[in-house]
Short mmCIF file of C-alpha atoms in Angstrom, two decimals:
data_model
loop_
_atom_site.label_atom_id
_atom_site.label_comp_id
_atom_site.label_asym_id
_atom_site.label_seq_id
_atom_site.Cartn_x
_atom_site.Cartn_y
_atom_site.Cartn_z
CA UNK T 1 0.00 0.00 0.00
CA UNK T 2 3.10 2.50 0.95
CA UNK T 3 4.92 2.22 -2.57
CA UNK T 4 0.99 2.67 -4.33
CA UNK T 5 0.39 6.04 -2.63
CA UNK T 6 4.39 6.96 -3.00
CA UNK T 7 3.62 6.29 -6.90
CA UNK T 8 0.73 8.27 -7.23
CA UNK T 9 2.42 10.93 -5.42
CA UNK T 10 5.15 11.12 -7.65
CA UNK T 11 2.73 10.76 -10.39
CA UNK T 12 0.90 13.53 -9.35
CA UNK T 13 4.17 15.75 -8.81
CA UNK T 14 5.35 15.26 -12.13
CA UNK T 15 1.75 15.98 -13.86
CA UNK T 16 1.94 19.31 -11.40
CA UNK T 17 5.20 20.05 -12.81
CA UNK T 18 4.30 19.85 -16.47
CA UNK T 19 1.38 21.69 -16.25
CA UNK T 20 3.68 24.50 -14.37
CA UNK T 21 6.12 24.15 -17.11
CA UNK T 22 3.62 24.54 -19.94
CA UNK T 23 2.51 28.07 -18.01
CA UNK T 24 6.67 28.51 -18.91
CA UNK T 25 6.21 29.50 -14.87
CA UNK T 26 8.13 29.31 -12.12
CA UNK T 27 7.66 26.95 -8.50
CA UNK T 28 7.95 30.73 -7.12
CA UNK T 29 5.42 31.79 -9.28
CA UNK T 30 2.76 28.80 -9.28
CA UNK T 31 3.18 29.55 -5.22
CA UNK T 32 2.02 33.32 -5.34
CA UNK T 33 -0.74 32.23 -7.64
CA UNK T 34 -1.92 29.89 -5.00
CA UNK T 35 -1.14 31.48 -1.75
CA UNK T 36 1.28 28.45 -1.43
CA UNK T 37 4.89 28.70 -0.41
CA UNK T 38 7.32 27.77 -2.84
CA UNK T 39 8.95 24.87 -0.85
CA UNK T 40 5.29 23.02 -0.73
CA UNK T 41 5.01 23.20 -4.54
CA UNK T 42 8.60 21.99 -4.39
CA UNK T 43 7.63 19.18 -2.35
CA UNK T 44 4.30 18.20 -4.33
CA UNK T 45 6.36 18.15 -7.62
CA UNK T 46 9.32 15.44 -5.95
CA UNK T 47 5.86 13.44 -4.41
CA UNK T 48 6.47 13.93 -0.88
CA UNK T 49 3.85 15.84 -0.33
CA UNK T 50 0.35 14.56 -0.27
CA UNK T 51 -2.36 17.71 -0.96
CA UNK T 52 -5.35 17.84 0.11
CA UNK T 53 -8.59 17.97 -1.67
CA UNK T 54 -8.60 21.92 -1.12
CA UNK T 55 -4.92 22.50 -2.36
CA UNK T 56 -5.84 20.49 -5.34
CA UNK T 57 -8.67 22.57 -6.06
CA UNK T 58 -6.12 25.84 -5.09
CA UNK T 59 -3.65 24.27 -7.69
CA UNK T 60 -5.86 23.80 -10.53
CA UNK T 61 -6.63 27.25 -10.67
CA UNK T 62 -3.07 28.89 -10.11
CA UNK T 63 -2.62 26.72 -13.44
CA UNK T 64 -5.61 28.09 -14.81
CA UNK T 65 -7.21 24.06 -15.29
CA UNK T 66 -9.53 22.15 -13.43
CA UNK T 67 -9.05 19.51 -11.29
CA UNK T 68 -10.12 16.88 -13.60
CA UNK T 69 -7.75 18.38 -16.39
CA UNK T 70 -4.79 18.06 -13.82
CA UNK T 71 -5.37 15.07 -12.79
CA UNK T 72 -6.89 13.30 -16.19
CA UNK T 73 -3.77 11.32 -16.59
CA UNK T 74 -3.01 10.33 -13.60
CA UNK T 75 -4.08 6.18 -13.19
CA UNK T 76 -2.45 6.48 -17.07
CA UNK T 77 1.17 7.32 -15.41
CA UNK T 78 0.64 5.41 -12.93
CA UNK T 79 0.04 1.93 -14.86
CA UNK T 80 3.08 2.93 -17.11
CA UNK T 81 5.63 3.06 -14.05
CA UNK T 82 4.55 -0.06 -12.70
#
């Protein structure tokens, strides 16, 4: 069960991080959008930090996507790295 949820949060991290790098902005940046400090958006995009259901939501729209939209290939990544 501990190397599923480490998966998906490195899963997650790395979909957080190409959304961010599509934006062509910064883990500084994303943070001021959010009202999130730049070491938490540091720490969600190496997947050891597990977000809530609220910083999700406050993610998706400092990247200017929904939830769904950040998250729509997530079980996809997942199957591929195991």
């Amino acid at each position: 069960m501990e190397e599923s949820k480490a998966e998906t949060l490195k899963v997650l991290g790395l979909l957080i991080r190409q959304h961010r790098t599509v934006l062509g902005i910064s883990q500084e940046e994303l943070g001021l959008r959010c009202n999130l400090d730049r070491t938490y958006i540091s720490g969600l995009e190496r997947g050891v930090r597990n977000p809530s259901l609220t910083a999700l939501v406050t993610l998706a729209h400092g990247l200017n996507i929904t939830v769904s939209k950040l998250l729509e290939n997530l079980e996809i990544e997942i199957s591929r790295i195991q």
